[in-house]
PDB file of C-alpha atoms in Angstrom:
ATOM      1  CA  UNK A 616      -6.788  16.552  -5.261  1.00 43.00           C
ATOM      2  CA  UNK A 617      -4.310  14.922  -7.581  1.00 52.00           C
ATOM      3  CA  UNK A 618      -6.036  14.026 -10.807  1.00 61.00           C
ATOM      4  CA  UNK A 619      -3.498  11.581 -12.246  1.00 85.00           C
ATOM      5  CA  UNK A 620      -4.525   7.982 -12.764  1.00 94.00           C
ATOM      6  CA  UNK A 621      -1.079   6.634 -12.157  1.00 97.00           C
ATOM      7  CA  UNK A 622      -0.255   4.575  -9.068  1.00 98.00           C
ATOM      8  CA  UNK A 623       3.277   3.786  -8.172  1.00 98.00           C
ATOM      9  CA  UNK A 624       4.205   0.350  -6.658  1.00 98.00           C
ATOM     10  CA  UNK A 625       7.585   0.190  -4.934  1.00 98.00           C
ATOM     11  CA  UNK A 626       9.476  -2.972  -5.797  1.00 98.00           C
ATOM     12  CA  UNK A 627      12.719  -4.165  -4.264  1.00 98.00           C
ATOM     13  CA  UNK A 628      14.510  -7.517  -3.595  1.00 98.00           C
ATOM     14  CA  UNK A 629      12.439  -9.807  -1.223  1.00 97.00           C
ATOM     15  CA  UNK A 630       9.269  -7.861  -2.062  1.00 95.00           C
ATOM     16  CA  UNK A 631       6.388  -9.760  -0.533  1.00 96.00           C
ATOM     17  CA  UNK A 632       4.535 -10.880  -3.654  1.00 94.00           C
ATOM     18  CA  UNK A 633       1.000 -11.698  -1.916  1.00 94.00           C
ATOM     19  CA  UNK A 634       0.537  -8.332  -0.387  1.00 96.00           C
ATOM     20  CA  UNK A 635      -0.545  -6.120  -3.236  1.00 96.00           C
ATOM     21  CA  UNK A 636      -1.927  -8.390  -5.927  1.00 96.00           C
ATOM     22  CA  UNK A 637      -5.601  -7.548  -5.236  1.00 97.00           C
ATOM     23  CA  UNK A 638      -4.783  -3.831  -5.033  1.00 98.00           C
ATOM     24  CA  UNK A 639      -2.885  -3.561  -8.400  1.00 98.00           C
ATOM     25  CA  UNK A 640      -5.035  -5.929 -10.343  1.00 97.00           C
ATOM     26  CA  UNK A 641      -8.290  -4.149  -9.414  1.00 97.00           C
ATOM     27  CA  UNK A 642      -6.732  -0.801  -9.916  1.00 97.00           C
ATOM     28  CA  UNK A 643      -5.728  -1.701 -13.464  1.00 96.00           C
ATOM     29  CA  UNK A 644      -9.181  -3.028 -14.187  1.00 95.00           C
ATOM     30  CA  UNK A 645     -10.674   0.280 -13.113  1.00 95.00           C
ATOM     31  CA  UNK A 646      -8.586   2.625 -15.238  1.00 95.00           C
ATOM     32  CA  UNK A 647      -5.368   3.113 -13.264  1.00 97.00           C
ATOM     33  CA  UNK A 648      -1.928   2.776 -14.608  1.00 97.00           C
ATOM     34  CA  UNK A 649       0.353   0.843 -12.291  1.00 97.00           C
ATOM     35  CA  UNK A 650       4.119   1.694 -12.626  1.00 98.00           C
ATOM     36  CA  UNK A 651       6.864   0.042 -10.625  1.00 98.00           C
ATOM     37  CA  UNK A 652       9.521   1.845  -8.854  1.00 98.00           C
ATOM     38  CA  UNK A 653      12.809   0.225  -7.868  1.00 98.00           C
ATOM     39  CA  UNK A 654      15.944   1.483  -5.982  1.00 98.00           C
ATOM     40  CA  UNK A 655      17.287   1.684  -9.569  1.00 98.00           C
ATOM     41  CA  UNK A 656      15.953   0.368 -12.937  1.00 98.00           C
ATOM     42  CA  UNK A 657      17.956  -2.929 -12.395  1.00 98.00           C
ATOM     43  CA  UNK A 658      15.747  -5.954 -11.959  1.00 98.00           C
ATOM     44  CA  UNK A 659      14.629  -7.015  -8.522  1.00 98.00           C
ATOM     45  CA  UNK A 660      13.669 -10.415  -7.271  1.00 98.00           C
ATOM     46  CA  UNK A 661      10.567 -10.987  -5.100  1.00 97.00           C
ATOM     47  CA  UNK A 662      10.246 -13.204  -2.178  1.00 96.00           C
ATOM     48  CA  UNK A 663       8.635 -15.696  -4.484  1.00 96.00           C
ATOM     49  CA  UNK A 664      11.493 -15.557  -6.965  1.00 97.00           C
ATOM     50  CA  UNK A 665       9.730 -13.411  -9.533  1.00 97.00           C
ATOM     51  CA  UNK A 666      11.999 -10.932 -11.275  1.00 98.00           C
ATOM     52  CA  UNK A 667      10.629  -7.566 -12.003  1.00 97.00           C
ATOM     53  CA  UNK A 668      12.128  -4.874 -14.185  1.00 98.00           C
ATOM     54  CA  UNK A 669      11.199  -1.533 -12.519  1.00 98.00           C
ATOM     55  CA  UNK A 670       9.726   1.065 -14.779  1.00 98.00           C
ATOM     56  CA  UNK A 671      11.638   3.842 -13.042  1.00 97.00           C
ATOM     57  CA  UNK A 672      14.156   4.529 -10.369  1.00 98.00           C
ATOM     58  CA  UNK A 673      13.163   6.016  -6.959  1.00 98.00           C
ATOM     59  CA  UNK A 674      15.176   9.124  -7.751  1.00 98.00           C
ATOM     60  CA  UNK A 675      13.012   9.841 -10.751  1.00 97.00           C
ATOM     61  CA  UNK A 676       9.690   9.536  -8.885  1.00 97.00           C
ATOM     62  CA  UNK A 677       7.811  12.759  -8.647  1.00 96.00           C
ATOM     63  CA  UNK A 678       4.805  12.864  -6.340  1.00 96.00           C
ATOM     64  CA  UNK A 679       3.096  15.344  -8.714  1.00 95.00           C
ATOM     65  CA  UNK A 680       2.949  12.486 -11.265  1.00 95.00           C
ATOM     66  CA  UNK A 681       1.303  10.028  -8.829  1.00 97.00           C
ATOM     67  CA  UNK A 682      -2.005   9.361  -7.262  1.00 97.00           C
ATOM     68  CA  UNK A 683      -0.611   6.945  -4.603  1.00 98.00           C
ATOM     69  CA  UNK A 684       2.634   5.329  -3.576  1.00 98.00           C
ATOM     70  CA  UNK A 685       2.327   1.819  -2.421  1.00 98.00           C
ATOM     71  CA  UNK A 686       5.235   0.465  -0.198  1.00 98.00           C
ATOM     72  CA  UNK A 687       5.199  -3.409   0.180  1.00 96.00           C
ATOM     73  CA  UNK A 688       6.676  -5.551   2.820  1.00 97.00           C
ATOM     74  CA  UNK A 689      10.141  -7.026   2.290  1.00 97.00           C
ATOM     75  CA  UNK A 690      12.745  -8.665   4.355  1.00 95.00           C
ATOM     76  CA  UNK A 691      15.048  -5.836   3.581  1.00 96.00           C
ATOM     77  CA  UNK A 692      12.925  -3.396   5.691  1.00 96.00           C
ATOM     78  CA  UNK A 693      14.434  -5.095   8.885  1.00 94.00           C
ATOM     79  CA  UNK A 694      17.836  -5.933   7.510  1.00 93.00           C
ATOM     80  CA  UNK A 695      19.402  -2.552   7.438  1.00 91.00           C
ATOM     81  CA  UNK A 696      18.740   0.936   5.828  1.00 94.00           C
ATOM     82  CA  UNK A 697      18.680  -0.012   2.177  1.00 96.00           C
ATOM     83  CA  UNK A 698      15.010   0.831   1.832  1.00 97.00           C
ATOM     84  CA  UNK A 699      15.097   3.957   4.041  1.00 97.00           C
ATOM     85  CA  UNK A 700      15.131   6.160   0.834  1.00 98.00           C
ATOM     86  CA  UNK A 701      11.608   4.720   0.113  1.00 98.00           C
ATOM     87  CA  UNK A 702      10.350   5.845   3.601  1.00 98.00           C
ATOM     88  CA  UNK A 703      11.839   9.322   2.886  1.00 98.00           C
ATOM     89  CA  UNK A 704       9.995   9.434  -0.371  1.00 98.00           C
ATOM     90  CA  UNK A 705       6.747   8.493   1.562  1.00 98.00           C
ATOM     91  CA  UNK A 706       7.377  11.625   3.631  1.00 98.00           C
ATOM     92  CA  UNK A 707       7.740  13.688   0.516  1.00 98.00           C
ATOM     93  CA  UNK A 708       4.430  12.346  -0.810  1.00 98.00           C
ATOM     94  CA  UNK A 709       2.530  12.898   2.462  1.00 98.00           C
ATOM     95  CA  UNK A 710       3.962  16.410   2.779  1.00 97.00           C
ATOM     96  CA  UNK A 711       2.530  17.185  -0.775  1.00 97.00           C
ATOM     97  CA  UNK A 712      -0.904  15.606   0.099  1.00 97.00           C
ATOM     98  CA  UNK A 713      -0.424  12.538  -2.052  1.00 97.00           C
ATOM     99  CA  UNK A 714      -1.490   9.284  -0.363  1.00 98.00           C
ATOM    100  CA  UNK A 715       0.792   6.473   0.698  1.00 98.00           C
ATOM    101  CA  UNK A 716      -0.211   2.919   1.441  1.00 98.00           C
ATOM    102  CA  UNK A 717       2.246   0.840   3.456  1.00 98.00           C
ATOM    103  CA  UNK A 718       1.789  -2.807   4.339  1.00 98.00           C
ATOM    104  CA  UNK A 719       3.841  -5.319   6.459  1.00 96.00           C
ATOM    105  CA  UNK A 720       7.523  -4.373   6.905  1.00 97.00           C
ATOM    106  CA  UNK A 721       6.922  -1.088   5.114  1.00 98.00           C
ATOM    107  CA  UNK A 722       5.106   0.072   8.240  1.00 98.00           C
ATOM    108  CA  UNK A 723       8.343  -0.341  10.283  1.00 97.00           C
ATOM    109  CA  UNK A 724      10.090   1.583   7.691  1.00 97.00           C
ATOM    110  CA  UNK A 725       7.813   4.508   7.747  1.00 98.00           C
ATOM    111  CA  UNK A 726       7.722   4.294  11.614  1.00 98.00           C
ATOM    112  CA  UNK A 727      11.469   4.755  11.645  1.00 97.00           C
ATOM    113  CA  UNK A 728      10.934   7.751   9.395  1.00 97.00           C
ATOM    114  CA  UNK A 729       8.566   9.300  12.067  1.00 97.00           C
ATOM    115  CA  UNK A 730       5.453   9.094   9.804  1.00 98.00           C
ATOM    116  CA  UNK A 731       3.470   7.043  12.442  1.00 98.00           C
ATOM    117  CA  UNK A 732       4.251   9.233  15.341  1.00 97.00           C
ATOM    118  CA  UNK A 733       1.084  11.315  14.935  1.00 97.00           C
ATOM    119  CA  UNK A 734      -1.221   9.212  12.791  1.00 98.00           C
ATOM    120  CA  UNK A 735      -3.497   6.248  13.601  1.00 98.00           C
ATOM    121  CA  UNK A 736      -2.008   3.100  12.175  1.00 98.00           C
ATOM    122  CA  UNK A 737      -1.650  -0.656  12.286  1.00 98.00           C
ATOM    123  CA  UNK A 738       0.960  -3.279  11.335  1.00 97.00           C
ATOM    124  CA  UNK A 739       1.572  -7.007  12.082  1.00 95.00           C
ATOM    125  CA  UNK A 740       1.642  -6.576  15.907  1.00 94.00           C
ATOM    126  CA  UNK A 741       2.229  -3.512  18.086  1.00 95.00           C
ATOM    127  CA  UNK A 742       5.596  -4.819  19.527  1.00 96.00           C
ATOM    128  CA  UNK A 743       7.022  -5.190  15.955  1.00 96.00           C
ATOM    129  CA  UNK A 744       6.698  -1.281  15.517  1.00 96.00           C
ATOM    130  CA  UNK A 745       7.681  -0.593  19.121  1.00 96.00           C
ATOM    131  CA  UNK A 746      11.081  -2.257  18.348  1.00 95.00           C
ATOM    132  CA  UNK A 747      11.698   0.581  15.877  1.00 95.00           C
ATOM    133  CA  UNK A 748      11.869   3.135  18.700  1.00 95.00           C
ATOM    134  CA  UNK A 749       9.063   5.242  17.250  1.00 97.00           C
ATOM    135  CA  UNK A 750       7.016   7.471  19.282  1.00 97.00           C
ATOM    136  CA  UNK A 751       3.524   6.619  17.904  1.00 96.00           C
ATOM    137  CA  UNK A 752       2.611   3.568  20.124  1.00 96.00           C
ATOM    138  CA  UNK A 753      -0.455   5.202  21.416  1.00 97.00           C
ATOM    139  CA  UNK A 754      -1.786   5.699  18.004  1.00 97.00           C
ATOM    140  CA  UNK A 755      -1.536   1.897  17.225  1.00 97.00           C
ATOM    141  CA  UNK A 756      -4.867   0.395  16.273  1.00 97.00           C
ATOM    142  CA  UNK A 757      -5.736  -3.333  16.502  1.00 96.00           C
ATOM    143  CA  UNK A 758      -7.379  -3.484  12.997  1.00 96.00           C
ATOM    144  CA  UNK A 759      -6.984  -5.243   9.687  1.00 96.00           C
ATOM    145  CA  UNK A 760      -6.192  -1.878   8.013  1.00 98.00           C
ATOM    146  CA  UNK A 761      -6.230   1.767   9.015  1.00 98.00           C
ATOM    147  CA  UNK A 762      -6.547   5.002   7.084  1.00 98.00           C
ATOM    148  CA  UNK A 763      -5.667   8.188   8.705  1.00 98.00           C
ATOM    149  CA  UNK A 764      -5.810  11.129   6.281  1.00 97.00           C
ATOM    150  CA  UNK A 765      -3.649  10.282   3.334  1.00 98.00           C
ATOM    151  CA  UNK A 766      -1.787   7.328   4.985  1.00 98.00           C
ATOM    152  CA  UNK A 767      -3.046   3.681   4.830  1.00 98.00           C
ATOM    153  CA  UNK A 768      -1.326   0.922   6.912  1.00 98.00           C
ATOM    154  CA  UNK A 769      -2.060  -2.777   7.158  1.00 98.00           C
ATOM    155  CA  UNK A 770      -0.426  -6.001   8.393  1.00 96.00           C
ATOM    156  CA  UNK A 771       1.025  -8.802   6.236  1.00 95.00           C
ATOM    157  CA  UNK A 772      -2.027 -11.055   6.522  1.00 95.00           C
ATOM    158  CA  UNK A 773      -4.401  -8.401   5.342  1.00 96.00           C
ATOM    159  CA  UNK A 774      -3.967  -7.895   1.612  1.00 97.00           C
ATOM    160  CA  UNK A 775      -7.685  -7.735   0.989  1.00 97.00           C
ATOM    161  CA  UNK A 776      -8.442  -5.115   3.700  1.00 97.00           C
ATOM    162  CA  UNK A 777      -5.320  -3.139   2.429  1.00 98.00           C
ATOM    163  CA  UNK A 778      -6.836  -3.129  -1.123  1.00 98.00           C
ATOM    164  CA  UNK A 779     -10.217  -2.062   0.374  1.00 98.00           C
ATOM    165  CA  UNK A 780      -8.652   1.008   1.967  1.00 98.00           C
ATOM    166  CA  UNK A 781      -6.788   1.930  -1.208  1.00 98.00           C
ATOM    167  CA  UNK A 782      -9.980   1.647  -3.257  1.00 98.00           C
ATOM    168  CA  UNK A 783     -11.867   3.895  -0.777  1.00 97.00           C
ATOM    169  CA  UNK A 784      -9.079   6.443  -0.811  1.00 97.00           C
ATOM    170  CA  UNK A 785      -8.886   6.630  -4.598  1.00 97.00           C
ATOM    171  CA  UNK A 786     -12.710   6.280  -5.280  1.00 95.00           C
ATOM    172  CA  UNK A 787     -12.326   2.931  -7.158  1.00 96.00           C
ATOM    173  CA  UNK A 788     -15.351   1.537  -5.409  1.00 94.00           C
ATOM    174  CA  UNK A 789     -17.577   3.242  -2.949  1.00 92.00           C
ATOM    175  CA  UNK A 790     -20.366   2.506  -0.585  1.00 93.00           C
ATOM    176  CA  UNK A 791     -22.239  -0.771  -1.356  1.00 94.00           C
ATOM    177  CA  UNK A 792     -19.849  -1.765  -4.046  1.00 95.00           C
ATOM    178  CA  UNK A 793     -16.824  -1.369  -1.804  1.00 96.00           C
ATOM    179  CA  UNK A 794     -18.561  -3.446   0.820  1.00 95.00           C
ATOM    180  CA  UNK A 795     -19.404  -6.056  -1.775  1.00 96.00           C
ATOM    181  CA  UNK A 796     -15.857  -6.231  -3.083  1.00 96.00           C
ATOM    182  CA  UNK A 797     -14.634  -6.907   0.379  1.00 96.00           C
ATOM    183  CA  UNK A 798     -17.285  -9.476   0.976  1.00 96.00           C
ATOM    184  CA  UNK A 799     -16.470 -11.285  -2.186  1.00 95.00           C
ATOM    185  CA  UNK A 800     -12.639 -11.429  -1.918  1.00 96.00           C
ATOM    186  CA  UNK A 801     -12.270 -11.660   1.980  1.00 95.00           C
ATOM    187  CA  UNK A 802     -15.440 -13.607   2.960  1.00 95.00           C
ATOM    188  CA  UNK A 803     -16.024 -15.556  -0.363  1.00 96.00           C
ATOM    189  CA  UNK A 804     -19.540 -14.351  -0.199  1.00 95.00           C
ATOM    190  CA  UNK A 805     -20.949 -15.195  -3.532  1.00 94.00           C
ATOM    191  CA  UNK A 806     -23.975 -12.942  -3.194  1.00 93.00           C
ATOM    192  CA  UNK A 807     -21.653  -9.977  -3.313  1.00 95.00           C
ATOM    193  CA  UNK A 808     -20.658 -10.759  -6.936  1.00 94.00           C
ATOM    194  CA  UNK A 809     -23.978  -9.499  -8.310  1.00 93.00           C
ATOM    195  CA  UNK A 810     -23.748  -6.336  -6.334  1.00 92.00           C
ATOM    196  CA  UNK A 811     -20.215  -5.661  -7.496  1.00 91.00           C
ATOM    197  CA  UNK A 812     -21.036  -6.266 -11.141  1.00 87.00           C
ATOM    198  CA  UNK A 813     -24.374  -4.403 -11.235  1.00 86.00           C
ATOM    199  CA  UNK A 814     -24.561  -1.431 -13.586  1.00 70.00           C
ATOM    200  CA  UNK A 815     -23.902   1.877 -11.758  1.00 59.00           C
TER     201      UNK A 815
END
C-alpha cells in the first residue's frame, strides 16, 4: 500500500470545475496534499474560466510519489488525442497498484486506453462509452459511482458520489462517518453533521 499523502489532480484546458471540488477540499482538510498536474507547467483555463498554474508537468509525475491520480472531465477528451497521455499515465498508475479516479469525459479517455475492458465501471451513459469502441460494455454499471479494485469511475452529475468513493479508497472517512458525509453533502441531511463531526 502506498503510504504517501499526496494526491495528484490532472488539470488541462476545459477542465470541468464542479467535478472534483468536494474531493480535493475534503482531502486537504484531512491531511492530504493536493498537487495539480498539467500537460506542461503552462497555465490552463478551466471550463469556468479559472486559470490554474500546474504544480508539475505530466512527464514529471511518478506514481511512486502519489496516493491517487484524479482525472477530471474536459471537452478536450472528446476533441482529439491531446489528453491521451493522461490516460496512458493512468495505465501506469494502475499497473503499479496506485489508484486512479476518473469522472465524466475522463472515463471515455481511459476507455480508449483499454482500462475499462475488464473492470466494472460507470460514466454519463453507456452509449457515450460505447462510442469509443471499447470492449467493456458488459462491465458497465448503472450507478452514481463505481469502484473496481484501484479504479473509480463516475458520471458528470455525481461529484459527491465520486468523492465518497475516493474517501473510501484512501480511508479518509469510513463506515458511519463516510455514510454521514454522503448524506450531508448529497442529501442535505442535517442530522449527519453531528455524526460526521463527532470525536472518533
